[in-house]
XYZ file of C-alpha atoms in Angstrom:
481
model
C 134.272 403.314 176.743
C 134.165 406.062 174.084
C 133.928 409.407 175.567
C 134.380 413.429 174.326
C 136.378 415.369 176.986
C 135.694 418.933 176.048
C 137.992 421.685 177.778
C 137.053 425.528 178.392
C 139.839 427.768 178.077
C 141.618 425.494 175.768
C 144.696 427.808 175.134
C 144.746 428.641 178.695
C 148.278 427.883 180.876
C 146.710 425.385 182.795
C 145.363 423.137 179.871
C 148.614 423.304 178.069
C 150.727 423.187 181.292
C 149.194 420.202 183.321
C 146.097 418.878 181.715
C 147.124 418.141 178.188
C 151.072 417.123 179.604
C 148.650 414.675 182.057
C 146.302 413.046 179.373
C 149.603 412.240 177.510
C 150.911 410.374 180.150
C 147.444 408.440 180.837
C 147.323 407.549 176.927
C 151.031 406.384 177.072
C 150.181 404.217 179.742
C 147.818 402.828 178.515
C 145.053 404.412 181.181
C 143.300 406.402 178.779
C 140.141 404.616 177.898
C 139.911 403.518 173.896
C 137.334 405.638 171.727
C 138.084 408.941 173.192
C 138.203 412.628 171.932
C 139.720 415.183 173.270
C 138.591 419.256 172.543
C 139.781 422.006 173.200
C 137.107 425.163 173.262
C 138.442 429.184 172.932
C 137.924 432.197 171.655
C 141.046 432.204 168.937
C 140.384 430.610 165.100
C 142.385 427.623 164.468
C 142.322 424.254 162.956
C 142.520 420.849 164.471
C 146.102 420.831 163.211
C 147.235 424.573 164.321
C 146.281 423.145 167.765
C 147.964 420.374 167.687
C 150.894 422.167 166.675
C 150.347 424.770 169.478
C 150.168 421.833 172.272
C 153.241 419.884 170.322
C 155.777 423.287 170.817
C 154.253 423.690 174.338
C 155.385 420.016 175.066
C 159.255 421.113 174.934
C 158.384 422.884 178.251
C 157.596 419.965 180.360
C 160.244 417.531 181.863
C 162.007 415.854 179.580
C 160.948 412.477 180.745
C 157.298 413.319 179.918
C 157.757 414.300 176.565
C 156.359 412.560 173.747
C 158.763 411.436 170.903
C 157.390 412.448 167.296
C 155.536 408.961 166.961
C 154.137 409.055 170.301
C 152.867 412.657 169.557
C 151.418 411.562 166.187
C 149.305 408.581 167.638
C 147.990 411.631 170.745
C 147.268 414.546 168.095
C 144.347 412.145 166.330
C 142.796 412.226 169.344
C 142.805 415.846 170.009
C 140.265 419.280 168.160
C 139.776 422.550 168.452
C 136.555 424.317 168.056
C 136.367 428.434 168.455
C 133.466 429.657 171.194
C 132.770 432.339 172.409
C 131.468 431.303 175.823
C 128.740 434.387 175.905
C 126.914 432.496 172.901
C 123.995 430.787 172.956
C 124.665 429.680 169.093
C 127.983 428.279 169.999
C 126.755 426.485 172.526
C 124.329 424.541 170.168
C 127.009 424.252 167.502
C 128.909 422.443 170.604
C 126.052 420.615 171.251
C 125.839 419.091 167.393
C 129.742 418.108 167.425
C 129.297 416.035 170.462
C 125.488 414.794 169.060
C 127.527 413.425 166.064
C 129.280 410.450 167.631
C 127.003 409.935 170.886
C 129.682 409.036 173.058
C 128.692 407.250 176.464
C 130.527 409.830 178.314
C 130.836 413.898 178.147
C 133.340 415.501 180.375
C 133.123 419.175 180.015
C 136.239 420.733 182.243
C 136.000 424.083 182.801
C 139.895 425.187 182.908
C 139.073 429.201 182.911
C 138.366 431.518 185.345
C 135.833 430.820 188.192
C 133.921 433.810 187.500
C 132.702 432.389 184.074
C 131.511 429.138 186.048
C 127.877 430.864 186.234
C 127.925 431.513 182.204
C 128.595 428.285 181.047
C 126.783 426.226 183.192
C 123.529 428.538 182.544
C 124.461 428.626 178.412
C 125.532 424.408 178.864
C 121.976 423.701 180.335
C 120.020 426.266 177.876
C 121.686 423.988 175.262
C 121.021 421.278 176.617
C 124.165 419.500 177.592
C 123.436 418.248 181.021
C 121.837 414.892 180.516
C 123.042 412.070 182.559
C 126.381 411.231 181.108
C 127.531 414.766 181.035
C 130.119 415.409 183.871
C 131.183 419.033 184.744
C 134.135 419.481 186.017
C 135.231 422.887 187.698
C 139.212 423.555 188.893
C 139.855 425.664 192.210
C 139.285 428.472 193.232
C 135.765 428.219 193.540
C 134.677 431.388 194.334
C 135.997 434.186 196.114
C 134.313 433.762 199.779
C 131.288 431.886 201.156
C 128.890 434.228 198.964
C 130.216 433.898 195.736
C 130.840 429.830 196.079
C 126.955 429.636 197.475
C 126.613 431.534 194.013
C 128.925 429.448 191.820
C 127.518 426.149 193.992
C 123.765 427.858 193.487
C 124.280 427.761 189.241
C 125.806 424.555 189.008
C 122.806 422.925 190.998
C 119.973 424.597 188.892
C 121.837 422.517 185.811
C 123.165 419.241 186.828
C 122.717 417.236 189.588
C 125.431 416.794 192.252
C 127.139 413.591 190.952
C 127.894 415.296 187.978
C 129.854 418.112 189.764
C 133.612 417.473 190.099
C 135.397 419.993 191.944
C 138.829 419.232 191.752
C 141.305 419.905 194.080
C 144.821 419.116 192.637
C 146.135 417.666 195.906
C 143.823 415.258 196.512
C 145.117 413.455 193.485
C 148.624 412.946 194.459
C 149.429 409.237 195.568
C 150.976 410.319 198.521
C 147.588 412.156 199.677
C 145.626 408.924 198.671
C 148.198 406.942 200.812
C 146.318 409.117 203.624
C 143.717 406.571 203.113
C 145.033 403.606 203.024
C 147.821 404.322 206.017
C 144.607 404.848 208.502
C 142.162 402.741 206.997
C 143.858 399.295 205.359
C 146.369 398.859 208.386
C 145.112 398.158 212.398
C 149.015 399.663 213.660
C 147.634 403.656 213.668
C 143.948 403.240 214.612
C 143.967 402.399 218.233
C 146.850 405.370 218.709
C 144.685 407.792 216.522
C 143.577 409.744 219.059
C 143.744 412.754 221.663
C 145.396 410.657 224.926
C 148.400 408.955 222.179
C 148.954 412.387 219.828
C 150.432 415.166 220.994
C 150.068 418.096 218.263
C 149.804 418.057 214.194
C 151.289 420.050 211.478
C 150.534 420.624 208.181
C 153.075 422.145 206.021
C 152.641 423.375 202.457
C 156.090 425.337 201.959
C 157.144 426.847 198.285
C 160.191 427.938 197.716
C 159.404 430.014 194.536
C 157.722 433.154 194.474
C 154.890 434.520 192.783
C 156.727 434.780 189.468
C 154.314 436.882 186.666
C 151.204 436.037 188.237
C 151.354 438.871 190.468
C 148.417 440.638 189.912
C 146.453 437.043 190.069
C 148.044 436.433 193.412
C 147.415 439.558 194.984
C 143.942 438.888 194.057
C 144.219 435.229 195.727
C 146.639 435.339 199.085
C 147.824 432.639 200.796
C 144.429 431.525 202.635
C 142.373 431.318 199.419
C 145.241 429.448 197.643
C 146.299 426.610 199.967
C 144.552 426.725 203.349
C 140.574 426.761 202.145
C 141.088 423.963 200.188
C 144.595 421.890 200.167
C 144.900 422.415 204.019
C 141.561 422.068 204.817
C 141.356 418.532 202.817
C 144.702 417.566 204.371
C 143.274 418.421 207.822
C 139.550 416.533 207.368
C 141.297 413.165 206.198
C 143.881 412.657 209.411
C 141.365 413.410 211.622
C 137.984 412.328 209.992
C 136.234 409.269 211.523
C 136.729 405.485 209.676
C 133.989 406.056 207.129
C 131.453 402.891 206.326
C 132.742 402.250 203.686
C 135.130 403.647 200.259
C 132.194 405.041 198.594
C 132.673 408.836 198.060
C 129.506 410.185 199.527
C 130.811 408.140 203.149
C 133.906 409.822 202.871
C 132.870 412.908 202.468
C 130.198 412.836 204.709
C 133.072 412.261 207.650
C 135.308 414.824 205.936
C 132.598 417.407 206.250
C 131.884 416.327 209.952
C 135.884 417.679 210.679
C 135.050 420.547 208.657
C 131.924 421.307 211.195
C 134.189 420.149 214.406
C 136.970 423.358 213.857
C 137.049 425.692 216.532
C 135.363 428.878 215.063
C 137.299 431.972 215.269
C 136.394 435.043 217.257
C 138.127 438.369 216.661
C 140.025 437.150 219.662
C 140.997 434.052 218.949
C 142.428 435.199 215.364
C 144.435 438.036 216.609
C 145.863 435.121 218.680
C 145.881 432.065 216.729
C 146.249 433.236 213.565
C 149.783 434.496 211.995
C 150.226 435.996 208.580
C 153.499 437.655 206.666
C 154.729 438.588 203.594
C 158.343 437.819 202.104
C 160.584 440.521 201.661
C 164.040 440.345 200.026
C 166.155 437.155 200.844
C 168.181 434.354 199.429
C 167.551 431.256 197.743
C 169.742 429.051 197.507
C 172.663 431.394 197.504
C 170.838 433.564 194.884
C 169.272 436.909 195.825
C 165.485 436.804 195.085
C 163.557 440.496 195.349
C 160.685 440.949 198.085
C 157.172 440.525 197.261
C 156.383 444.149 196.859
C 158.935 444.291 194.443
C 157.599 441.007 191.944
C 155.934 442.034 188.553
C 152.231 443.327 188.636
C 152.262 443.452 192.257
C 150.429 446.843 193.374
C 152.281 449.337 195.009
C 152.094 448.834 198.840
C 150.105 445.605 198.917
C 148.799 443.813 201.797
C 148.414 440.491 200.471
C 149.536 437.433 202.546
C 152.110 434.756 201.350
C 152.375 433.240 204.409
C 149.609 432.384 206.816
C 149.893 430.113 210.266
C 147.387 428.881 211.907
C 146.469 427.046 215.377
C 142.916 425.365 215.391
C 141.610 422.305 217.006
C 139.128 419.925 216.123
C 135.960 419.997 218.827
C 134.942 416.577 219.260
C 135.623 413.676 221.740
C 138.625 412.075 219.704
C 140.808 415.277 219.207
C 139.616 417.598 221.971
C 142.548 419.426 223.361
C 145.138 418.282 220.653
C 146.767 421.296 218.828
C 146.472 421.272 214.728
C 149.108 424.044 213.404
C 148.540 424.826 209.496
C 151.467 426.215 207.928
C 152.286 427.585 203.969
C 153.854 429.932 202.154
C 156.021 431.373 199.605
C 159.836 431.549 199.285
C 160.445 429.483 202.041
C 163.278 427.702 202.972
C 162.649 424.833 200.707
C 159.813 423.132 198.528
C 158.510 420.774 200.841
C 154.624 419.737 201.997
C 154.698 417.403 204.902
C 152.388 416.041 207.845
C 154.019 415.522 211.304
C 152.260 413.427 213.966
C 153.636 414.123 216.861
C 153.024 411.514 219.375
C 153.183 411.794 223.022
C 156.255 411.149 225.139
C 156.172 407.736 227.536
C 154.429 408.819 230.651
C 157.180 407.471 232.904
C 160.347 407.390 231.211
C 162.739 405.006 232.631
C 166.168 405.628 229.495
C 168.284 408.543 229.422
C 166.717 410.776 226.675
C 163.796 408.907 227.110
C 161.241 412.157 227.140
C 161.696 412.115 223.259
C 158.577 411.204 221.565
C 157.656 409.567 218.918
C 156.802 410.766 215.176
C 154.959 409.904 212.138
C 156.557 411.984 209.159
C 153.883 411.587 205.856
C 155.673 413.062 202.976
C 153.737 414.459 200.317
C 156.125 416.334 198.524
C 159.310 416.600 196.839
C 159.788 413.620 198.249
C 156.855 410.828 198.532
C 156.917 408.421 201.442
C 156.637 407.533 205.663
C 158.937 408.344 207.875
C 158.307 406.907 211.220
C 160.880 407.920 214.141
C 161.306 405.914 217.520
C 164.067 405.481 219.996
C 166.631 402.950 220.266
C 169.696 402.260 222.242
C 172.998 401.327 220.188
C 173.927 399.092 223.002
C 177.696 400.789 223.238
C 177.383 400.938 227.328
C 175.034 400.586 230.202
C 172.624 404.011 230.821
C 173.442 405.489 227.298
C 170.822 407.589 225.990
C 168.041 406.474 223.243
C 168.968 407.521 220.122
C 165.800 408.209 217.450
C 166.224 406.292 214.721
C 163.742 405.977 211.352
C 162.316 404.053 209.498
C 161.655 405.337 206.098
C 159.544 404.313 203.489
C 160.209 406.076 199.894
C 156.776 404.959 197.703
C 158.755 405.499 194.327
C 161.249 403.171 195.802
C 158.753 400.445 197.178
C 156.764 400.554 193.473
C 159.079 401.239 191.045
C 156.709 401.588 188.283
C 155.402 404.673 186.250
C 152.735 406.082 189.124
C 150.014 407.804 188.271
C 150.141 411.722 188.709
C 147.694 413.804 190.639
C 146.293 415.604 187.668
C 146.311 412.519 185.781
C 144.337 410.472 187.879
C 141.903 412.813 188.465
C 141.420 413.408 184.813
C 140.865 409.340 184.675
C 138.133 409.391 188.133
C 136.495 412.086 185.990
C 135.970 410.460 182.727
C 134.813 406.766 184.951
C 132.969 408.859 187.204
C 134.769 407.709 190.528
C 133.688 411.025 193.083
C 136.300 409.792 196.412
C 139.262 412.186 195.257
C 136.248 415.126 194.212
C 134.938 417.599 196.803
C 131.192 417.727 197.284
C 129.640 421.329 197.240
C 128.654 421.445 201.199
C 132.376 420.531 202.393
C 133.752 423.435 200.254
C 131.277 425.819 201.364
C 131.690 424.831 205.244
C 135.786 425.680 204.394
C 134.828 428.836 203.290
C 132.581 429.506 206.064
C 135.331 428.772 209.023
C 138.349 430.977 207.108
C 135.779 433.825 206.650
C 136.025 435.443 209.769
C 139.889 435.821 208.769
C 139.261 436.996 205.318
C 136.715 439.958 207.313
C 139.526 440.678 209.904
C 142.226 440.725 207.504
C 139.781 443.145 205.568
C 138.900 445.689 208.205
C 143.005 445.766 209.749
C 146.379 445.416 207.784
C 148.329 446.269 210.357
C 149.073 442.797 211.881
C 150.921 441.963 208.399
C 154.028 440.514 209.601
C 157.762 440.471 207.173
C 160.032 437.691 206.712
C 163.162 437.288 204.415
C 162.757 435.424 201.827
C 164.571 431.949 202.146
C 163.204 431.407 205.964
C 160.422 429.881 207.424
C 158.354 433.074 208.070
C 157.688 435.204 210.470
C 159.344 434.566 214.269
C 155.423 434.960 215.115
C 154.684 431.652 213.399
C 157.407 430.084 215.547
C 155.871 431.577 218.632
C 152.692 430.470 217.750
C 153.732 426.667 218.351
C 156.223 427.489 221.171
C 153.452 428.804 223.203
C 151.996 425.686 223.611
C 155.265 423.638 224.572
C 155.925 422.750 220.285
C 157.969 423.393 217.686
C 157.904 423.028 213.848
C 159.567 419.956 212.639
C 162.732 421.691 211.570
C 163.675 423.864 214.646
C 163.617 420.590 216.932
């Protein structure tokens, strides 16, 4: 299938840093489909061959394992161009229009890798030019938008051009295999189904924990916070596919369509219930593994005296007849303890317990990352002496273990869905507007009252209110168990 994958900001960190690193591994493979042509669009002058050297030295900066050798490189650089645009110009637009004319590919994937703001521009200047027919695919990287007004906006442009299938938002997460395993765990095995539910599960969490900082992109992040970065979208998508409903079938639009219902099912917030529910903090000084790291007021281009979150907790529950009552805790943040995004399923305990440290409940552990896998924790007896107590024991499934071939990385496969047009791992425009519509009361609170900004040292696990938060229920995170 020949096809022209065109991306916007071309010189831009995340091109160079995960997209081109991502295509590599897809064309050494042997995912990448044959007859393809990769360009890269920005404002700079250079030749096919000063790009290629530009993406060739930025190579040495990804893991070793994923670099190309000089042959390897070679047979990738034919595929890849530059062209300079100026995204403001109608002219360069049509000149874009003519390169891609030449060859006719069956496919156009036109990734827009820059800044969400210039979404509107391009799509109006891409569908003046004309280069929104149906094999043209558009595909635009998080965050989209800054609230619910300016993603209406964004979502408002991109309609008046090209048609909904042709809209790929990508979100990042939804493309790792340990996310897709989401999927198949409920749906292609009858163990979870029947114990899916509010009278077998006790509580969820959802943890998204980093244990770097915000490094040089201060004055980005400050811009961003915590619940634009990971809970409107990576959270939120986490959330909708353990408790969505089995859809009809795998086609996208039927998984969606039960993702959004999830979306619609979260308890609203009142002024109340955020003051209650809701927990936010920001690190200060700490350690890192043994290391002292500064606070967050003190990181490069971070303004003087900033309020920004980066850490948010949250308690919500899902309003319908299989989770009513059950407890969903949302957790992430920076320069935490450790680098680790997780799902626990906490079951409930046996209603009449008959063993010695029999109260214990069950878990389901899903791993999403460092590690990749399923952790599943009951109680056994190691049959020493008569009225011992159960013991929890695991069982542990490690996916890199279980298929020990090169997988497929979230960027990566995404990239590939894109270019076949395969939608499933791509969120439609009215689930990421109903995200943006349940954390906006937050965002307005947040706005009109800094003063429930809460500290914690860097190195921990937040703020003692986040613990709280859980305990007051009769829970605790995973880790203080």
């Amino acid at each position: 299938m020949a096809f022209d994958l065109v991306f916007f900001g071309g010189t831009g960190d995340l091109t160079w840093r995960k997209l081109m690193p991502a295509l590599f591994q897809a064309f050494r493979h042997g995912k990448l489909p044959p007859g393809g042509r990769i360009l890269a669009v920005a404002r700079d002058d250079r030749t096919d061959e000063q790009y290629r050297a530009f993406i060739q030295e930025r190579f040495s900066e990804v893991d070793s394992s994923k670099r190309p050798s000089d042959e390897e490189f070679a047979q990738f650089a034919a595929l890849l161009h530059y062209r300079r645009m100026d995204l403001s110009q109608p002219t360069d637009y049509q000149g874009l229009k003519a390169w891609l004319d030449e060859r006719g590919a069956e496919t156009v994937v036109l990734y827009l890798a820059t800044s969400p703001h210039l979404f509107p521009v391009i799509c109006e200047q891409l569908g003046a030019a004309g280069l929104n027919d149906s094999k043209v695919r558009v595909v635009l990287e998080k965050p989209l938008g800054h609230d619910l007004a300016s993603a209406k906006e964004i979502n408002r442009v991109v309609r008046s051009v090209f048609r909904e299938e042709q809209a790929f938002r990508i979100d990042h997460y939804l493309g790792k295999p340990s996310v897709q395993n989401l999927m198949a765990l409920r749906f292609g095995n009858a163990l979870f189904e029947p114990l899916w539910r509010r009278e077998s599960i006790a509580n969820i969490q959802i943890t998204l924990a980093e244990g770097l900082g915000v490094g040089t992109r201060g004055d980005f992040y400050d811009r961003t916070g915590a619940l634009r970065d990971m809970i409107q979208n990576h959270a939120l998508q986490l959330l909708t596919m353990i408790a969505m409903e089995p859809p009809p079938s795998a086609d996208a639009d039927a998984i969606r369509d039960e993702k959004l219902k999830v979306l619609k099912s979260l308890k609203p917030f009142t002024a109340a219930h955020i003051s209650r529910d809701v927990v936010r903090g920001q690190y200060r000084a700490g350690n890192v593994d043994g290391k002292a790291v500064p606070g967050y007021l003190d990181e490069v281009k971070v303004p003087t005296g900033s309020a920004c979150e980066t850490f948010v907790a949250i308690r919500t529950e899902v309003q319908n007849w299989r989770w009513a009552g059950v407890p969903f805790y949302l957790r992430t943040g920076k320069r935490l303890a450790a680098r680790d995004a997780q799902i626990v399923v906490n079951f409930r305990p046996v209603p009449h317990p008959i063993f010695a440290g029999g109260s214990r409940a069950n878990k389901l552990i899903i791993k999403l990352q460092p590690e990749d896998g399923l952790e599943l924790q009951l109680l056994a007896a190691k049959g020493n002496s008569h009225g011992e107590s159960l013991t929890t024991v695991s069982l542990d499934l490690d996916f890199d273990k279980a298929f020990p071939s090169e997988r497929v990385g979230a960027y990566e496969r995404l990239l590939l869905d894109a270019i076949a047009g395969r939608l499933n791992l791509f969120v439609r425009s009215d689930e990421q507007e109903q995200a943006w519509r349940w954390v906006e009361p937050i965002l307005d609170a947040w706005a009109q009252d800094s003063g429930d900004l809460k500290t914690y040292a860097a190195g921990s696990w937040g703020p003692p209110a986040a613990s709280a938060l859980v305990a007051r229920d009769g829970f605790a995170w995973a880790e203080e168990e």
